[in-house]
Amino acid sequence: MKIKFGSKIYESDEKTSFLNLAKAIGIDVKDLIAAKANDKIFDLLSPVPDTKEIELLDFNNPEGKKVFWHSSAHMLADAVKRLYPDALLGIGPSIDEGFYYDFYNLKVGDNDLKNLEKEMEKIAKENNRFERIASTKSEAEKKLSNEKFKLEILNDLPGEITFYRDGKFEDLCRGPHVVSTGMIKAIKLLKVSGAYWKGDSKREAMTRIYGISFPSKEELEEYLKFLEEKKLHDHKKIGRELELFEFLDISPGSPFMLPKGAIVYNELERLAREFDNKYDYKEVITPLIAKVDLWKISGHFDKYRENMFKVQPFESDEEFGLKPMNCPFHVLIFKSKTRSYRELPLRFADHGVLHRYELEGALDGLLRTRMFQQNDAHSFVSEDQIEDEIIYMLNELKEIYEIFDLKPIFIVATRPDQRIGEDELWDKAENALFNALKRVDYKFTVKEKDGAFYGPKIDVYVLDFTGRPESAYAASTIQVDFNLARRFDAKYIGKDDREHIPVVIHRSILGAFGRFMGIILSNTKGELPLWLSPVQVKILPINDDNKPYAKKIFDKLKENGIRVELDDSNSTLDRKIRDSQLEKVPYVVVIGEKEEKSKTIAIRDRSGKTKYNVNLDEFISDTKEKIEKRAKV
Amino acid sequence: MKIKFGSKIYESDEKTSFLNLAKAIGIDVKDLIAAKANDKIFDLLSPVPDTKEIELLDFNNPEGKKVFWHSSAHMLADAVKRLYPDALLGIGPSIDEGFYYDFYNLKVGDNDLKNLEKEMEKIAKENNRFERIASTKSEAEKKLSNEKFKLEILNDLPGEITFYRDGKFEDLCRGPHVVSTGMIKAIKLLKVSGAYWKGDSKREAMTRIYGISFPSKEELEEYLKFLEEKKLHDHKKIGRELELFEFLDISPGSPFMLPKGAIVYNELERLAREFDNKYDYKEVITPLIAKVDLWKISGHFDKYRENMFKVQPFESDEEFGLKPMNCPFHVLIFKSKTRSYRELPLRFADHGVLHRYELEGALDGLLRTRMFQQNDAHSFVSEDQIEDEIIYMLNELKEIYEIFDLKPIFIVATRPDQRIGEDELWDKAENALFNALKRVDYKFTVKEKDGAFYGPKIDVYVLDFTGRPESAYAASTIQVDFNLARRFDAKYIGKDDREHIPVVIHRSILGAFGRFMGIILSNTKGELPLWLSPVQVKILPINDDNKPYAKKIFDKLKENGIRVELDDSNSTLDRKIRDSQLEKVPYVVVIGEKEEKSKTIAIRDRSGKTKYNVNLDEFISDTKEKIEKRAKV
């Protein structure tokens, strides 16, 4: 019998409990949580079943964590019952991060959580062993006679009925659990919220308490620090606090860009337009709706319909599809006249508004919306041009990523089993991708068979604030497509005077502008670089006498195209400075008597450093230069 | 009995034919076409019926024109029957400009029209009198036994059956007609096209001949000149020729902006953004779809539904409306936080994509589309701020119109009978509009009772190429709205610490960007000013040796942000220059040996004038300045 534990593998055929087995092969069992065999998780005290392989789970293992947190939920229920004997028990599962337990007839606020935590720590110190108790239905009914919610669950249980007891507390439960409560050394109850019994708004309103626990205080502290950090990086929170955008129920997944958010959004669009123009992409503007016929030719109607919206006049039968992608329109423009090989690569860019239907539950602020605009482009190339064109695209990507100081992670996805196009063409295209990345000196990994049926692709990821590749954002994409032009019968006249089908390369560098904005907001905690800041300079007159001079400076900055605000309210200077800090304004200009006399200004930057006696014209030209160059400050 | 003729009024009670009556009161009858009494049009030879007022119609009168052209259609049918005896007659009505006649079994091309015109002129010289002939159904059937289409019409005729005869030609017709064919002195057959019998694609394919006619050669010549001029101003033709945009059946009314058109479109959007920013409008970006509830609150669902599109996921029941206007979203943003009087006027601008359902027949290139973006804005103001805000808007309008050299025509529409809001408020708002226009020194006319039910408005028109006010384009609009904020219960806190409902002013200066582009294209015949031209400079190397130097100049211009093209094809210089002229490129730079040696350039402008020995750097800085200032060249 093979025994896995972390990255190590042991051998033993001893027939005993998992715990004893672990001891026998010399593992330090104090960190062990549970064991896995035959795709089932067991208590450590269970006997090892007939199997060829078992795995021992500790907190490093996701399934181990789940058991750990489930046991913690029992301890929470125990604590609640001790302090609030009239509360009734609902359910208490582990979740992705921690656990919760639902209670009925329990009124607790955030302040009460501390006491419950203490009670749970007491239970941990008691180090009660978790015991599995098999029961008959009628015994169970007797035990649960005062717990109407548990009785409801019991009634729905089909097979074996078990309870788990630790100390005096007993709960209807399938398990498994840790050996004893002493393992759970660090506990944090995170919040209280409401929930309906069985998620049904017609049933009882329950009180849900969320918590998380760890085998050590250090791990808990690290986690709480991470939570704090995560909050600072929450783009939705930043968006609310900086008044950048909002979402309303009237149109789920369609952002409202408020004035300051629209500035950031438009700056990103302007950047994309500027670079695409430099790289000779020809911007086009295309319809948002098209007859269903188009989507049938493009294949979206067959393969993508569940993500598409149908559009019909309220009072007529005409039927259209709302575009989820721009590509079919670009092929139509390609086809609008006879094309020659001399025109290739022919590149169309498009910032058209796209809509994709997503379930409301899947929406995630700006990161996942129903409505968005991409810095989308399509290159029409001959088969021989693929490699050079990819290099061309990667060069633009490099320039743009440099502006944001983003380190890209490249993943090449190769031919899947189901595909169109001859192997020779796939060879060519895949090699083009590999060679291009090598020639631009980018490292990449390969995901075999993960390409689309119509061609191989490069997906580009950027790290989130954690720096962990596993939670990196998908940002850019470069996809070779042998199929699209073929479906539309789009052709060009080659050097040989014959018709050829162009290869289409789909490309987006920033992805969706809104999504990219969300990524940058998160990664910078809202401290956008100067050029991207909705307010670049804020002017704070110290008192009423300074207001006229402050206004003059305001006007001069505005004339120079600098986004400037004047806070001429009657708040105190301290308050004004604090507000500017909360608004993450890059430069705060304080105007007092001294400044007015010396005709200079004092500039406080985001770090709190202040430069005095700055010449206004120098500040303006310096700031303008930084903005124009999109400097990283 | 009162007798109107043009602007003159006569009196007579003579009971005779209209023609004799006219003679009796001393009118020169040679220009008379028909007469009107009791809302019916009569032949001049008909007896005057019992009535208090008659009107004599000549070619200056639209109803007179219709009779004139209808008689011309008969002459066309006569001519066709003479030259093509086997052709069968369909219908032959007058239209807005001229007439047509449909024939079956007639094969004629544009070249045959000259002969038919000559035949019609012969018929005119014959000066045959138009005679009205009453008939019974069976007589009529006999007469029309060889004319199956006429028989079909006959079968559907309910009452009296009449024919009109001129010379040997006779046609089933209700009339009226001119006295005789001699009146029709100038005829032009314009084109041949196909049409289905009764407009039904399942019925016979007919040959339709279009023509127009006038009482004099001079008028015809003037009209033909006008037609030529009109063609030069046809924005659809210009759009095709300059490759600016196209329309495809796959999405009627949604323009495809081709690369060059998108440049013009984006420049207009940039202009609007720049001015709106200068005038302190805060741009926002809002959803395109919203739940029907929103449109119910806004009132669009009741009053505007037939112009709206419904949006639904293909595979889900959710239902949305596609926005025809931005206003409801701006009220939602206004409502997104507590607003104070200190924030007013609060101005939101929005270039959101709008869709309005129009029948396909009503679409007209860029002038009337289903999909468009406006430089839309809404000001939220207190009642006391209306006048100043209108002045503010008119000032921006003045600046923008100045750029395009547009002369605005202002029409103020006042309170209709059906309206909301107290009379006092209407007084205030109407006076605000009047005073504002006076204070900005703009002349205006008033259209009484033509305001919307929610407030008075100013509509602004600009002249088309004819310079006639009656065909001027509606361009800008400023509409006061007492209703919108009220419907959404949007309020601000006034100086008095109480809640007040803001007045909303809807405003658009350029109107829809695409429509404005259509207007400017038409008015300039496609010769856009430098700053708006998709290609600003075209470089033509004379021969292969000059290509490297030409490329250098190309790069330098591009670096300087000038939109430049290099024609390094192997065409002749003459051909290249002709192409540039057809493309309406403002500056053509010809590079030959001389230029290369002297390191200068030769510049040919659109008028064909060439400047030699121009210093490149001077040309660049001069051109950049013109572009930046949006000079009128």
mmCIF file of N, CA and C in Angstrom, chain A residues 243 246 249-251 254-259 262 265-266 273 277-278 282-291 294 301 305-306 308-316 318 320 329 333 336-337 357 370-371 558, chain B residues 243 246 249-251 254-259 262 265-266 273 277-278 282-291 294 301 305-306 308-316 318 320 329 333 336-337 355 357 370-371 558:
data_model
loop_
_atom_site.group_PDB
_atom_site.id
_atom_site.type_symbol
_atom_site.label_atom_id
_atom_site.label_comp_id
_atom_site.label_asym_id
_atom_site.label_seq_id
_atom_site.Cartn_x
_atom_site.Cartn_y
_atom_site.Cartn_z
ATOM 1 N N GLU A 243 -15.015 57.461 -6.274
ATOM 2 C CA GLU A 243 -16.142 57.851 -7.138
ATOM 3 C C GLU A 243 -15.810 57.665 -8.611
ATOM 4 N N GLU A 246 -19.940 52.943 -10.749
ATOM 5 C CA GLU A 246 -20.912 52.252 -9.916
ATOM 6 C C GLU A 246 -21.691 51.262 -10.774
ATOM 7 N N ASP A 249 -28.741 47.935 -10.197
ATOM 8 C CA ASP A 249 -29.529 46.744 -10.528
ATOM 9 C C ASP A 249 -30.277 46.883 -11.846
ATOM 10 N N ILE A 250 -30.474 48.120 -12.271
ATOM 11 C CA ILE A 250 -31.253 48.364 -13.483
ATOM 12 C C ILE A 250 -30.567 47.796 -14.719
ATOM 13 N N SER A 251 -29.248 47.558 -14.600
ATOM 14 C CA SER A 251 -28.511 46.970 -15.723
ATOM 15 C C SER A 251 -27.299 46.203 -15.197
ATOM 16 N N SER A 254 -23.383 46.165 -16.476
ATOM 17 C CA SER A 254 -23.037 47.308 -17.324
ATOM 18 C C SER A 254 -22.591 48.448 -16.407
ATOM 19 N N PRO A 255 -21.297 48.756 -16.410
ATOM 20 C CA PRO A 255 -20.821 49.792 -15.479
ATOM 21 C C PRO A 255 -21.326 51.186 -15.839
ATOM 22 N N PHE A 256 -21.561 51.992 -14.826
ATOM 23 C CA PHE A 256 -21.742 53.431 -14.985
ATOM 24 C C PHE A 256 -20.384 54.052 -14.683
ATOM 25 N N MET A 257 -19.735 54.616 -15.666
ATOM 26 C CA MET A 257 -18.480 55.309 -15.400
ATOM 27 C C MET A 257 -18.834 56.732 -14.978
ATOM 28 N N LEU A 258 -18.572 57.028 -13.712
ATOM 29 C CA LEU A 258 -18.824 58.363 -13.192
ATOM 30 C C LEU A 258 -17.751 59.316 -13.768
ATOM 31 N N PRO A 259 -17.925 60.625 -13.614
ATOM 32 C CA PRO A 259 -17.004 61.543 -14.293
ATOM 33 C C PRO A 259 -15.530 61.186 -14.126
ATOM 34 N N ALA A 262 -14.711 57.937 -15.958
ATOM 35 C CA ALA A 262 -14.714 58.100 -17.418
ATOM 36 C C ALA A 262 -13.399 58.710 -17.895
ATOM 37 N N TYR A 265 -10.970 55.825 -17.969
ATOM 38 C CA TYR A 265 -11.380 54.945 -19.070
ATOM 39 C C TYR A 265 -10.969 55.545 -20.421
ATOM 40 N N ASN A 266 -11.279 56.830 -20.587
ATOM 41 C CA ASN A 266 -10.953 57.483 -21.858
ATOM 42 C C ASN A 266 -9.448 57.607 -22.072
ATOM 43 N N ARG A 273 -5.562 53.871 -28.792
ATOM 44 C CA ARG A 273 -5.731 54.480 -30.112
ATOM 45 C C ARG A 273 -4.389 55.007 -30.614
ATOM 46 N N ASN A 277 -2.515 53.449 -33.772
ATOM 47 C CA ASN A 277 -2.242 54.326 -34.910
ATOM 48 C C ASN A 277 -0.761 54.247 -35.281
ATOM 49 N N LYS A 278 0.086 54.301 -34.265
ATOM 50 C CA LYS A 278 1.529 54.186 -34.497
ATOM 51 C C LYS A 278 1.850 52.870 -35.200
ATOM 52 N N LYS A 282 -5.798 50.353 -38.654
ATOM 53 C CA LYS A 282 -6.781 51.300 -39.150
ATOM 54 C C LYS A 282 -8.059 51.111 -38.337
ATOM 55 N N GLU A 283 -8.388 52.141 -37.564
ATOM 56 C CA GLU A 283 -9.597 52.013 -36.746
ATOM 57 C C GLU A 283 -10.840 52.076 -37.620
ATOM 58 N N VAL A 284 -11.792 51.233 -37.313
ATOM 59 C CA VAL A 284 -13.094 51.272 -37.986
ATOM 60 C C VAL A 284 -14.175 51.320 -36.913
ATOM 61 N N ILE A 285 -15.369 51.734 -37.312
ATOM 62 C CA ILE A 285 -16.497 51.752 -36.380
ATOM 63 C C ILE A 285 -17.590 50.908 -37.018
ATOM 64 N N THR A 286 -18.067 49.916 -36.307
ATOM 65 C CA THR A 286 -18.969 48.946 -36.927
ATOM 66 C C THR A 286 -20.277 48.829 -36.140
ATOM 67 N N PRO A 287 -21.307 48.283 -36.779
ATOM 68 C CA PRO A 287 -22.615 48.187 -36.109
ATOM 69 C C PRO A 287 -22.553 47.356 -34.833
ATOM 70 N N LEU A 288 -23.529 47.591 -33.954
ATOM 71 C CA LEU A 288 -23.649 46.782 -32.743
ATOM 72 C C LEU A 288 -24.624 45.631 -32.946
ATOM 73 N N ILE A 289 -25.523 45.818 -33.893
ATOM 74 C CA ILE A 289 -26.497 44.753 -34.120
ATOM 75 C C ILE A 289 -26.397 44.287 -35.566
ATOM 76 N N ALA A 290 -26.671 43.011 -35.771
ATOM 77 C CA ALA A 290 -26.677 42.481 -37.133
ATOM 78 C C ALA A 290 -27.665 41.337 -37.192
ATOM 79 N N LYS A 291 -28.236 41.168 -38.359
ATOM 80 C CA LYS A 291 -29.203 40.086 -38.547
ATOM 81 C C LYS A 291 -28.581 38.751 -38.149
ATOM 82 N N LEU A 294 -25.820 36.786 -40.068
ATOM 83 C CA LEU A 294 -24.389 37.051 -39.907
ATOM 84 C C LEU A 294 -23.794 36.119 -38.857
ATOM 85 N N PHE A 301 -23.773 31.880 -33.747
ATOM 86 C CA PHE A 301 -25.143 31.486 -33.431
ATOM 87 C C PHE A 301 -25.189 30.029 -32.949
ATOM 88 N N ARG A 305 -24.304 31.147 -28.732
ATOM 89 C CA ARG A 305 -25.605 31.785 -28.558
ATOM 90 C C ARG A 305 -25.973 32.053 -27.114
ATOM 91 N N GLU A 306 -25.611 31.123 -26.217
ATOM 92 C CA GLU A 306 -26.023 31.316 -24.820
ATOM 93 C C GLU A 306 -25.355 32.527 -24.171
ATOM 94 N N MET A 308 -25.098 35.340 -25.964
ATOM 95 C CA MET A 308 -25.495 36.484 -26.796
ATOM 96 C C MET A 308 -26.886 37.007 -26.451
ATOM 97 N N PHE A 309 -27.074 38.295 -26.734
ATOM 98 C CA PHE A 309 -28.367 38.929 -26.585
ATOM 99 C C PHE A 309 -29.041 39.045 -27.958
ATOM 100 N N LYS A 310 -30.349 38.845 -27.951
ATOM 101 C CA LYS A 310 -31.167 39.025 -29.145
ATOM 102 C C LYS A 310 -31.747 40.435 -29.098
ATOM 103 N N VAL A 311 -31.842 41.083 -30.240
ATOM 104 C CA VAL A 311 -32.375 42.453 -30.301
ATOM 105 C C VAL A 311 -33.530 42.490 -31.286
ATOM 106 N N GLN A 312 -34.649 43.013 -30.838
ATOM 107 C CA GLN A 312 -35.823 43.137 -31.711
ATOM 108 C C GLN A 312 -36.522 44.455 -31.445
ATOM 109 N N PRO A 313 -37.004 45.138 -32.501
ATOM 110 C CA PRO A 313 -37.851 46.297 -32.225
ATOM 111 C C PRO A 313 -39.034 45.829 -31.377
ATOM 112 N N PHE A 314 -39.454 46.670 -30.420
ATOM 113 C CA PHE A 314 -40.591 46.285 -29.585
ATOM 114 C C PHE A 314 -41.830 46.025 -30.438
ATOM 115 N N GLU A 315 -41.938 46.751 -31.560
ATOM 116 C CA GLU A 315 -43.175 46.679 -32.331
ATOM 117 C C GLU A 315 -42.953 46.169 -33.752
ATOM 118 N N SER A 316 -41.957 45.321 -33.955
ATOM 119 C CA SER A 316 -41.755 44.762 -35.294
ATOM 120 C C SER A 316 -41.087 43.402 -35.154
ATOM 121 N N GLU A 318 -38.496 42.154 -36.929
ATOM 122 C CA GLU A 318 -37.090 42.009 -37.306
ATOM 123 C C GLU A 318 -36.277 41.481 -36.122
ATOM 124 N N PHE A 320 -32.310 40.655 -34.591
ATOM 125 C CA PHE A 320 -30.877 40.887 -34.705
ATOM 126 C C PHE A 320 -30.149 40.229 -33.540
ATOM 127 N N PHE A 329 -17.554 41.683 -38.442
ATOM 128 C CA PHE A 329 -17.681 42.962 -39.140
ATOM 129 C C PHE A 329 -16.387 43.325 -39.869
ATOM 130 N N ILE A 333 -15.727 44.152 -43.815
ATOM 131 C CA ILE A 333 -15.001 45.312 -44.362
ATOM 132 C C ILE A 333 -13.870 44.831 -45.272
ATOM 133 N N SER A 336 -15.250 44.181 -48.519
ATOM 134 C CA SER A 336 -16.002 45.241 -49.189
ATOM 135 C C SER A 336 -15.353 45.690 -50.490
ATOM 136 N N LYS A 337 -14.103 45.297 -50.715
ATOM 137 C CA LYS A 337 -13.512 45.534 -52.028
ATOM 138 C C LYS A 337 -12.506 44.430 -52.337
ATOM 139 N N TYR A 357 -23.667 37.851 -22.468
ATOM 140 C CA TYR A 357 -24.532 37.515 -21.352
ATOM 141 C C TYR A 357 -23.779 36.634 -20.359
ATOM 142 N N ARG A 370 -21.052 42.528 -18.352
ATOM 143 C CA ARG A 370 -21.803 42.118 -19.535
ATOM 144 C C ARG A 370 -21.521 43.045 -20.715
ATOM 145 N N MET A 371 -21.190 44.288 -20.403
ATOM 146 C CA MET A 371 -20.938 45.294 -21.440
ATOM 147 C C MET A 371 -19.487 45.740 -21.337
ATOM 148 N N LYS A 558 -5.265 74.616 -15.719
ATOM 149 C CA LYS A 558 -6.317 74.103 -16.603
ATOM 150 C C LYS A 558 -6.000 74.460 -18.052
ATOM 151 N N GLU B 243 -14.308 56.489 -49.874
ATOM 152 C CA GLU B 243 -14.179 55.301 -48.999
ATOM 153 C C GLU B 243 -14.278 55.671 -47.524
ATOM 154 N N GLU B 246 -19.833 52.755 -45.379
ATOM 155 C CA GLU B 246 -20.731 51.964 -46.210
ATOM 156 C C GLU B 246 -21.868 51.433 -45.354
ATOM 157 N N ASP B 249 -26.739 45.354 -45.902
ATOM 158 C CA ASP B 249 -28.080 44.862 -45.562
ATOM 159 C C ASP B 249 -28.112 44.102 -44.241
ATOM 160 N N ILE B 250 -26.967 43.619 -43.827
ATOM 161 C CA ILE B 250 -26.898 42.813 -42.614
ATOM 162 C C ILE B 250 -27.283 43.626 -41.377
ATOM 163 N N SER B 251 -27.226 44.956 -41.482
ATOM 164 C CA SER B 251 -27.627 45.813 -40.368
ATOM 165 C C SER B 251 -28.091 47.171 -40.891
ATOM 166 N N SER B 254 -27.217 50.985 -39.634
ATOM 167 C CA SER B 254 -26.019 51.057 -38.786
ATOM 168 C C SER B 254 -24.814 51.219 -39.699
ATOM 169 N N PRO B 255 -24.209 52.414 -39.711
ATOM 170 C CA PRO B 255 -23.097 52.630 -40.639
ATOM 171 C C PRO B 255 -21.862 51.814 -40.278
ATOM 172 N N PHE B 256 -21.137 51.402 -41.296
ATOM 173 C CA PHE B 256 -19.780 50.892 -41.136
ATOM 174 C C PHE B 256 -18.865 52.066 -41.450
ATOM 175 N N MET B 257 -18.143 52.570 -40.470
ATOM 176 C CA MET B 257 -17.180 53.625 -40.737
ATOM 177 C C MET B 257 -15.889 52.954 -41.159
ATOM 178 N N LEU B 258 -15.525 53.134 -42.426
ATOM 179 C CA LEU B 258 -14.283 52.584 -42.942
ATOM 180 C C LEU B 258 -13.112 53.396 -42.372
ATOM 181 N N PRO B 259 -11.884 52.925 -42.533
ATOM 182 C CA PRO B 259 -10.775 53.610 -41.861
ATOM 183 C C PRO B 259 -10.783 55.134 -42.027
ATOM 184 N N ALA B 262 -13.757 56.690 -40.178
ATOM 185 C CA ALA B 262 -13.594 56.647 -38.716
ATOM 186 C C ALA B 262 -12.688 57.782 -38.245
ATOM 187 N N TYR B 265 -14.941 60.819 -38.182
ATOM 188 C CA TYR B 265 -15.883 60.635 -37.082
ATOM 189 C C TYR B 265 -15.201 60.888 -35.733
ATOM 190 N N ASN B 266 -14.028 60.289 -35.567
ATOM 191 C CA ASN B 266 -13.311 60.447 -34.298
ATOM 192 C C ASN B 266 -12.836 61.881 -34.081
ATOM 193 N N ARG B 273 -15.558 66.540 -27.367
ATOM 194 C CA ARG B 273 -14.997 66.239 -26.046
ATOM 195 C C ARG B 273 -14.168 67.420 -25.544
ATOM 196 N N ASN B 277 -15.260 69.598 -22.398
ATOM 197 C CA ASN B 277 -14.339 69.669 -21.264
ATOM 198 C C ASN B 277 -14.072 71.128 -20.900
ATOM 199 N N LYS B 278 -13.831 71.931 -21.908
ATOM 200 C CA LYS B 278 -13.592 73.358 -21.681
ATOM 201 C C LYS B 278 -14.801 73.976 -20.969
ATOM 202 N N LYS B 282 -19.022 67.152 -17.493
ATOM 203 C CA LYS B 282 -18.324 65.972 -17.004
ATOM 204 C C LYS B 282 -18.795 64.770 -17.818
ATOM 205 N N GLU B 283 -17.891 64.207 -18.586
ATOM 206 C CA GLU B 283 -18.290 63.058 -19.399
ATOM 207 C C GLU B 283 -18.513 61.831 -18.528
ATOM 208 N N VAL B 284 -19.562 61.102 -18.834
ATOM 209 C CA VAL B 284 -19.824 59.833 -18.156
ATOM 210 C C VAL B 284 -20.026 58.758 -19.230
ATOM 211 N N ILE B 285 -19.904 57.510 -18.821
ATOM 212 C CA ILE B 285 -20.145 56.406 -19.751
ATOM 213 C C ILE B 285 -21.221 55.538 -19.115
ATOM 214 N N THR B 286 -22.302 55.307 -19.820
ATOM 215 C CA THR B 286 -23.457 54.653 -19.198
ATOM 216 C C THR B 286 -23.867 53.403 -19.987
ATOM 217 N N PRO B 287 -24.639 52.525 -19.341
ATOM 218 C CA PRO B 287 -25.034 51.280 -20.007
ATOM 219 C C PRO B 287 -25.837 51.524 -21.288
ATOM 220 N N LEU B 288 -25.825 50.522 -22.156
ATOM 221 C CA LEU B 288 -26.650 50.604 -23.362
ATOM 222 C C LEU B 288 -27.995 49.915 -23.158
ATOM 223 N N ILE B 289 -28.030 49.005 -22.203
ATOM 224 C CA ILE B 289 -29.287 48.296 -21.972
ATOM 225 C C ILE B 289 -29.715 48.503 -20.524
ATOM 226 N N ALA B 290 -31.025 48.541 -20.325
ATOM 227 C CA ALA B 290 -31.538 48.667 -18.969
ATOM 228 C C ALA B 290 -32.888 47.964 -18.901
ATOM 229 N N LYS B 291 -33.181 47.449 -17.727
ATOM 230 C CA LYS B 291 -34.444 46.755 -17.533
ATOM 231 C C LYS B 291 -35.601 47.669 -17.933
ATOM 232 N N LEU B 294 -36.876 50.824 -16.024
ATOM 233 C CA LEU B 294 -36.289 52.159 -16.182
ATOM 234 C C LEU B 294 -37.054 52.952 -17.234
ATOM 235 N N PHE B 301 -41.175 53.952 -22.352
ATOM 236 C CA PHE B 301 -41.892 52.704 -22.658
ATOM 237 C C PHE B 301 -43.316 52.989 -23.136
ATOM 238 N N ARG B 305 -42.031 53.583 -27.344
ATOM 239 C CA ARG B 305 -41.703 52.168 -27.518
ATOM 240 C C ARG B 305 -41.533 51.749 -28.973
ATOM 241 N N GLU B 306 -42.352 52.319 -29.864
ATOM 242 C CA GLU B 306 -42.263 51.872 -31.254
ATOM 243 C C GLU B 306 -40.922 52.237 -31.902
ATOM 244 N N MET B 308 -38.132 51.833 -30.127
ATOM 245 C CA MET B 308 -37.108 51.187 -29.299
ATOM 246 C C MET B 308 -36.918 49.711 -29.631
ATOM 247 N N PHE B 309 -35.720 49.242 -29.345
ATOM 248 C CA PHE B 309 -35.408 47.831 -29.487
ATOM 249 C C PHE B 309 -35.447 47.146 -28.121
ATOM 250 N N LYS B 310 -35.942 45.933 -28.129
ATOM 251 C CA LYS B 310 -35.957 45.088 -26.935
ATOM 252 C C LYS B 310 -34.712 44.206 -26.984
ATOM 253 N N VAL B 311 -34.116 43.947 -25.834
ATOM 254 C CA VAL B 311 -32.903 43.117 -25.772
ATOM 255 C C VAL B 311 -33.131 41.981 -24.787
ATOM 256 N N GLN B 312 -32.877 40.777 -25.229
ATOM 257 C CA GLN B 312 -33.031 39.604 -24.355
ATOM 258 C C GLN B 312 -31.903 38.622 -24.620
ATOM 259 N N PRO B 313 -31.371 37.990 -23.564
ATOM 260 C CA PRO B 313 -30.426 36.905 -23.839
ATOM 261 C C PRO B 313 -31.150 35.861 -24.696
ATOM 262 N N PHE B 314 -30.444 35.247 -25.645
ATOM 263 C CA PHE B 314 -31.073 34.224 -26.479
ATOM 264 C C PHE B 314 -31.605 33.083 -25.627
ATOM 265 N N GLU B 315 -30.924 32.817 -24.502
ATOM 266 C CA GLU B 315 -31.273 31.629 -23.720
ATOM 267 C C GLU B 315 -31.726 31.968 -22.306
ATOM 268 N N SER B 316 -32.320 33.139 -22.116
ATOM 269 C CA SER B 316 -32.814 33.472 -20.773
ATOM 270 C C SER B 316 -33.988 34.437 -20.908
ATOM 271 N N GLU B 318 -34.603 37.241 -19.115
ATOM 272 C CA GLU B 318 -34.420 38.644 -18.737
ATOM 273 C C GLU B 318 -34.742 39.558 -19.927
ATOM 274 N N PHE B 320 -34.622 43.606 -21.488
ATOM 275 C CA PHE B 320 -34.058 44.948 -21.379
ATOM 276 C C PHE B 320 -34.534 45.797 -22.552
ATOM 277 N N PHE B 329 -30.189 57.717 -17.669
ATOM 278 C CA PHE B 329 -28.976 57.301 -16.977
ATOM 279 C C PHE B 329 -28.321 58.472 -16.249
ATOM 280 N N ILE B 333 -27.356 58.945 -12.301
ATOM 281 C CA ILE B 333 -26.065 59.380 -11.757
ATOM 282 C C ILE B 333 -26.267 60.594 -10.853
ATOM 283 N N SER B 336 -27.196 59.404 -7.608
ATOM 284 C CA SER B 336 -26.329 58.425 -6.942
ATOM 285 C C SER B 336 -25.742 58.956 -5.638
ATOM 286 N N LYS B 337 -25.847 60.269 -5.404
ATOM 287 C CA LYS B 337 -25.476 60.785 -4.092
ATOM 288 C C LYS B 337 -26.313 62.021 -3.771
ATOM 289 N N HIS B 355 -29.693 53.652 -30.152
ATOM 290 C CA HIS B 355 -30.395 52.963 -31.242
ATOM 291 C C HIS B 355 -31.854 53.397 -31.262
ATOM 292 N N TYR B 357 -35.364 52.642 -33.626
ATOM 293 C CA TYR B 357 -35.900 51.871 -34.738
ATOM 294 C C TYR B 357 -36.570 52.806 -35.741
ATOM 295 N N ARG B 370 -30.214 54.104 -37.747
ATOM 296 C CA ARG B 370 -30.778 53.457 -36.561
ATOM 297 C C ARG B 370 -29.808 53.518 -35.388
ATOM 298 N N MET B 371 -28.520 53.562 -35.719
ATOM 299 C CA MET B 371 -27.475 53.569 -34.679
ATOM 300 C C MET B 371 -26.703 54.868 -34.780
ATOM 301 N N LYS B 558 4.666 61.997 -40.442
ATOM 302 C CA LYS B 558 3.935 61.090 -39.548
ATOM 303 C C LYS B 558 4.353 61.317 -38.102
#
